[in-house]
mmCIF file of N, CA and C in Angstrom:
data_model
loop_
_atom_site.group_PDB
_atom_site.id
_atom_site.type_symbol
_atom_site.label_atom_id
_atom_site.label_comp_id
_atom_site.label_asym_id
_atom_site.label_seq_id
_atom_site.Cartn_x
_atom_site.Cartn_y
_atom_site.Cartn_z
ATOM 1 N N UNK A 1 77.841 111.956 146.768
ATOM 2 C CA UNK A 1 76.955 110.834 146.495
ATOM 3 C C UNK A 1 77.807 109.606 146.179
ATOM 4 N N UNK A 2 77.298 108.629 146.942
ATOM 5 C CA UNK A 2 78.145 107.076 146.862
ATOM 6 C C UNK A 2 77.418 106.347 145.313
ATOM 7 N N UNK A 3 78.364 106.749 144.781
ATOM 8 C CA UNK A 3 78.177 105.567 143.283
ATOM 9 C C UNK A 3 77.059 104.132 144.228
ATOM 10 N N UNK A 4 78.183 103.510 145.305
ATOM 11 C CA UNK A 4 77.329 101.951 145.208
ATOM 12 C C UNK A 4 75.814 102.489 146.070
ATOM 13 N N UNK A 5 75.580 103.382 146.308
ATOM 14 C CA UNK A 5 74.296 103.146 147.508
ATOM 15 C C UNK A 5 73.320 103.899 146.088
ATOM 16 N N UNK A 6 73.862 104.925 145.086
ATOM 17 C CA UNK A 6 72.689 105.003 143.833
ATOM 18 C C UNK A 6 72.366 103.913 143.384
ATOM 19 N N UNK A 7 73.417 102.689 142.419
ATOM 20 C CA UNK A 7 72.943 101.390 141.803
ATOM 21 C C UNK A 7 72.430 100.479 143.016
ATOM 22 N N UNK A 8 72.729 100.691 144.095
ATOM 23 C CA UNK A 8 71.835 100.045 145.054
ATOM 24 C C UNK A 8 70.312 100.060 144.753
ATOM 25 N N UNK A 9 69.922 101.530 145.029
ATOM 26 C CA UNK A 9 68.759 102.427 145.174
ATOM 27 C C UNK A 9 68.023 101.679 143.777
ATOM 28 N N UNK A 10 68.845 102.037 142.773
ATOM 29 C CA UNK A 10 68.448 101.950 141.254
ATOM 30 C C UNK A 10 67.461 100.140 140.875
ATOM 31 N N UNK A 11 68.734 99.594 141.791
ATOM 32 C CA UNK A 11 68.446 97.847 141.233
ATOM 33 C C UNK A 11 67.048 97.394 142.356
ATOM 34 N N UNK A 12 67.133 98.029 143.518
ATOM 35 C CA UNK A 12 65.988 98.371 144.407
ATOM 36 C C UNK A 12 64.350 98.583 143.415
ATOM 37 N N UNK A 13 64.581 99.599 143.531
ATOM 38 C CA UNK A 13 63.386 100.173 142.663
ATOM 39 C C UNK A 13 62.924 99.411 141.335
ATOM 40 N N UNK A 14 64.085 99.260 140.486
ATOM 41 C CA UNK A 14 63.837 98.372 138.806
ATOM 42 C C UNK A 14 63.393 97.358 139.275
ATOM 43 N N UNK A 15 63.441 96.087 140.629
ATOM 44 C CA UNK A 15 62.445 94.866 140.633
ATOM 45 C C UNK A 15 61.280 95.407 141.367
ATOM 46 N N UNK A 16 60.881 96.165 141.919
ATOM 47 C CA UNK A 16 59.866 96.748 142.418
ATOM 48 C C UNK A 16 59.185 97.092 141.203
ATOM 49 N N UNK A 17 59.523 98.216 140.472
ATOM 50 C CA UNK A 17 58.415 98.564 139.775
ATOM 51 C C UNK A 17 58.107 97.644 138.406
ATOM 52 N N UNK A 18 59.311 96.678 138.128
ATOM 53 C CA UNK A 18 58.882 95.536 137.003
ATOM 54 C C UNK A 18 58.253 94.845 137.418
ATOM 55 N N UNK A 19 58.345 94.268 138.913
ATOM 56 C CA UNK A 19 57.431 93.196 139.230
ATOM 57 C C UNK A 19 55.924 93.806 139.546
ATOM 58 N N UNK A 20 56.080 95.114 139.779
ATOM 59 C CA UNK A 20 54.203 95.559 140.038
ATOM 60 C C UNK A 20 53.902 95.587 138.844
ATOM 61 N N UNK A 21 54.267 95.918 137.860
ATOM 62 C CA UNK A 21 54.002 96.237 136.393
ATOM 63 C C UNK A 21 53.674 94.635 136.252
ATOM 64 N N UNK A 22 54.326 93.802 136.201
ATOM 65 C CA UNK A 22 54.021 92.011 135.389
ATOM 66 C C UNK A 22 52.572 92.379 136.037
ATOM 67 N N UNK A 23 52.590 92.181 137.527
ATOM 68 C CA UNK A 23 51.369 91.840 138.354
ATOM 69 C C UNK A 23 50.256 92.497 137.628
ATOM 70 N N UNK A 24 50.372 94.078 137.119
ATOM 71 C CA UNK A 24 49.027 94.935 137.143
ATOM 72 C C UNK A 24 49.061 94.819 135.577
ATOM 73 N N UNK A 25 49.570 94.077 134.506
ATOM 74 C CA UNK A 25 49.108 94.161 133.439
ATOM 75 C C UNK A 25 49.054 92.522 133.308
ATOM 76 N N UNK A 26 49.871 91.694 134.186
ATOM 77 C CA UNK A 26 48.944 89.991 133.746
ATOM 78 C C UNK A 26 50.034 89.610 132.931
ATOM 79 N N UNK A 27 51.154 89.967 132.868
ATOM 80 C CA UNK A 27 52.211 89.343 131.500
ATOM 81 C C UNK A 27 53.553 88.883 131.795
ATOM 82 N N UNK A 28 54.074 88.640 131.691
ATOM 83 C CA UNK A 28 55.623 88.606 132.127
ATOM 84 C C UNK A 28 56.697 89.230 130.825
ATOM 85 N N UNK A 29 56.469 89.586 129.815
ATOM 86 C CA UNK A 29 57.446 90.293 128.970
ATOM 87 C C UNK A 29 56.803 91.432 129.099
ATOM 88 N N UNK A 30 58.096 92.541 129.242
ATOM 89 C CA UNK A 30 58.077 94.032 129.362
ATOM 90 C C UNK A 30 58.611 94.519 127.765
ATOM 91 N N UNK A 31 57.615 95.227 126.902
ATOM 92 C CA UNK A 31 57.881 95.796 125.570
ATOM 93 C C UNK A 31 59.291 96.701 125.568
ATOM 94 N N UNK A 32 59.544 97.465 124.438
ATOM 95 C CA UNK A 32 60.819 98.014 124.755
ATOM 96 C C UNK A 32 60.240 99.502 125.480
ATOM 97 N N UNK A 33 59.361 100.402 124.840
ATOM 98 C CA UNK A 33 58.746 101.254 125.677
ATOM 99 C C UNK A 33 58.654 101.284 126.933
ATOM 100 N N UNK A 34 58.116 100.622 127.195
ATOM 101 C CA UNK A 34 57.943 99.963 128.953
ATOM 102 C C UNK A 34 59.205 99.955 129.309
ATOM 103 N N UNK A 35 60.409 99.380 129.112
ATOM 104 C CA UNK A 35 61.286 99.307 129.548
ATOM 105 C C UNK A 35 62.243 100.755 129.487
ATOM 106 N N UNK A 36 62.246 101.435 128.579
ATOM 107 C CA UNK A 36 62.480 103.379 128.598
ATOM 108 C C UNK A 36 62.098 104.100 129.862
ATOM 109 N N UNK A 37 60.400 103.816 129.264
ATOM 110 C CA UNK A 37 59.941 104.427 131.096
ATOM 111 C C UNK A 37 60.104 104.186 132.360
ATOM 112 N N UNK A 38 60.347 102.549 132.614
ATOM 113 C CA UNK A 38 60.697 102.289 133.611
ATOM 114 C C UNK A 38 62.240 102.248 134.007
ATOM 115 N N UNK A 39 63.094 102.635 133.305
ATOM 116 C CA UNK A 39 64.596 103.014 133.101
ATOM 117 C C UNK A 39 64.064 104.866 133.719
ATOM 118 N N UNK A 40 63.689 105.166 133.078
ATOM 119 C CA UNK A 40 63.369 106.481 133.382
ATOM 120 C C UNK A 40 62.913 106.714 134.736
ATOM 121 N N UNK A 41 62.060 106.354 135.419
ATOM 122 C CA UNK A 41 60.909 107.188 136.544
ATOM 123 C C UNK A 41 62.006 106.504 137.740
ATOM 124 N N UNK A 42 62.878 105.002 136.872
ATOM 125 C CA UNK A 42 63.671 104.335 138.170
ATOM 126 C C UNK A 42 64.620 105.471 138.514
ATOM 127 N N UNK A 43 65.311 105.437 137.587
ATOM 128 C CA UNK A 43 66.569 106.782 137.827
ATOM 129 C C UNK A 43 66.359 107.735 138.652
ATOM 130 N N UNK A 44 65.192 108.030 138.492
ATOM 131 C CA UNK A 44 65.079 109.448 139.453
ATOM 132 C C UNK A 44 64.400 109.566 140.295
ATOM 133 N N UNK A 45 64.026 107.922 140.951
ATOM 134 C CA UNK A 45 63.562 107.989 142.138
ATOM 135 C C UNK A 45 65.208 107.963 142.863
ATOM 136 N N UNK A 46 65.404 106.662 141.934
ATOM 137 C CA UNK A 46 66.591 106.436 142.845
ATOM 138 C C UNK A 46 68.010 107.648 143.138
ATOM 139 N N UNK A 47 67.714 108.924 142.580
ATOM 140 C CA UNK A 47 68.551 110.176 142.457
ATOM 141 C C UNK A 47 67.871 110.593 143.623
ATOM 142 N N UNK A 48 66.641 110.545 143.636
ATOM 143 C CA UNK A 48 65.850 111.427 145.277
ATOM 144 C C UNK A 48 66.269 110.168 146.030
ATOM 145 N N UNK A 49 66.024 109.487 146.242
ATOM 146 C CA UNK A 49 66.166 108.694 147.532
ATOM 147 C C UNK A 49 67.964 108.579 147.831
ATOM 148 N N UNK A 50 68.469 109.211 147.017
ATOM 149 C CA UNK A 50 69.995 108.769 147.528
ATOM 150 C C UNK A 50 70.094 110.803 148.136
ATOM 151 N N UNK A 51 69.450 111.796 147.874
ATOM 152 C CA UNK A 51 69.650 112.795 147.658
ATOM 153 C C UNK A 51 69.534 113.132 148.766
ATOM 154 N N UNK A 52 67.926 112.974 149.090
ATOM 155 C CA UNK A 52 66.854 112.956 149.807
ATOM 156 C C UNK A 52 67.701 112.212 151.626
ATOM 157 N N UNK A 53 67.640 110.975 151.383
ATOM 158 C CA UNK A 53 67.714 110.093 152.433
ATOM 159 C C UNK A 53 69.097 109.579 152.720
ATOM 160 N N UNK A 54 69.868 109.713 151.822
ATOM 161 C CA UNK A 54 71.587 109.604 151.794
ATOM 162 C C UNK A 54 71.512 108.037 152.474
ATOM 163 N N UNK A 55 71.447 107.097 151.930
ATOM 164 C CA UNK A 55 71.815 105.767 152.717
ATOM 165 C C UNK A 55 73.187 105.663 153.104
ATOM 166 N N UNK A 56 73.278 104.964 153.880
ATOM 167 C CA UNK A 56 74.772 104.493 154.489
ATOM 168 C C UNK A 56 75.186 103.848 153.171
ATOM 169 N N UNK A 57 76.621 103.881 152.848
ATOM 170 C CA UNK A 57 77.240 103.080 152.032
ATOM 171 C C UNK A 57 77.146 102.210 151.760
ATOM 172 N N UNK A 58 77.422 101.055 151.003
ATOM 173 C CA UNK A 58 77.642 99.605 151.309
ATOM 174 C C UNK A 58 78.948 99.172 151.199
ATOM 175 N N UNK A 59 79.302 99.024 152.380
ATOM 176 C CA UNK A 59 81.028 98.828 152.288
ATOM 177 C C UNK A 59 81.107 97.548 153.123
#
């Protein structure tokens, strides 16, 4: 597993699911909770999708 194509995957996903989150609750500050879980569910998408789908590197 390529270190840069996980924090790829990772930084991928964390504006995806912060920005649906602002959208579906109406706010723009994320509590610290919120920010655990979404540290959380990001990680391990982004562990399957590098696992799963193996992206090309970024070199």
């Amino acid at each position: 597993m390529k270190i840069d194509s996980f924090s790829s995957c990772y930084s991928v996903f964390n504006d995806i699911y912060v920005a649906y989150l602002r959208k579906k609750k109406k706010r723009v500050d994320i509590t610290k909770n919120e920010q655990e879980v979404i540290t959380l569910i990001v990680c391990i998408a982004a562990i399957i999708a590098v696992v799963l789908f193996k992206p090309l590197p970024l070199e």
